[in-house]
Amino acid sequence: CNMLTRLKRLSLNHNQLKSVPTGVFD
């Protein structure tokens, strides 16, 4: 489980969520 990585990506890509696909969080 990459929970920490997910949280970090969520924060970094918070503004790109609309452009970045959900695959990025995998």
Short mmCIF file of C-alpha atoms in Angstrom, two decimals:
data_model
loop_
_atom_site.label_atom_id
_atom_site.label_comp_id
_atom_site.label_asym_id
_atom_site.label_seq_id
_atom_site.Cartn_x
_atom_site.Cartn_y
_atom_site.Cartn_z
CA CYS A 1 0.00 0.00 0.00
CA ASN A 2 1.49 3.33 -1.07
CA MET A 3 -0.70 5.47 1.17
CA LEU A 4 2.06 8.03 1.78
CA THR A 5 2.85 8.23 -1.91
CA ARG A 6 -0.83 8.69 -2.67
CA LEU A 7 -1.17 11.52 -0.17
CA LYS A 8 1.90 13.24 -1.58
CA ARG A 9 0.65 12.90 -5.14
CA LEU A 10 -2.78 14.13 -4.08
CA SER A 11 -1.21 17.28 -2.66
CA LEU A 12 1.16 17.81 -5.59
CA ASN A 13 -1.46 17.08 -8.23
CA HIS A 14 -4.32 18.65 -6.31
CA ASN A 15 -4.63 21.31 -9.00
CA GLN A 16 -3.98 18.83 -11.81
CA LEU A 17 -6.62 16.36 -10.62
CA LYS A 18 -8.89 17.59 -13.41
CA SER A 19 -6.20 16.98 -16.02
CA VAL A 20 -4.36 14.01 -14.53
CA PRO A 21 -6.07 10.60 -14.93
CA THR A 22 -6.90 8.44 -11.91
CA GLY A 23 -4.19 6.02 -13.06
CA VAL A 24 -1.65 8.39 -11.56
CA PHE A 25 -2.88 7.51 -8.08
CA ASP A 26 -2.35 3.80 -8.69
#
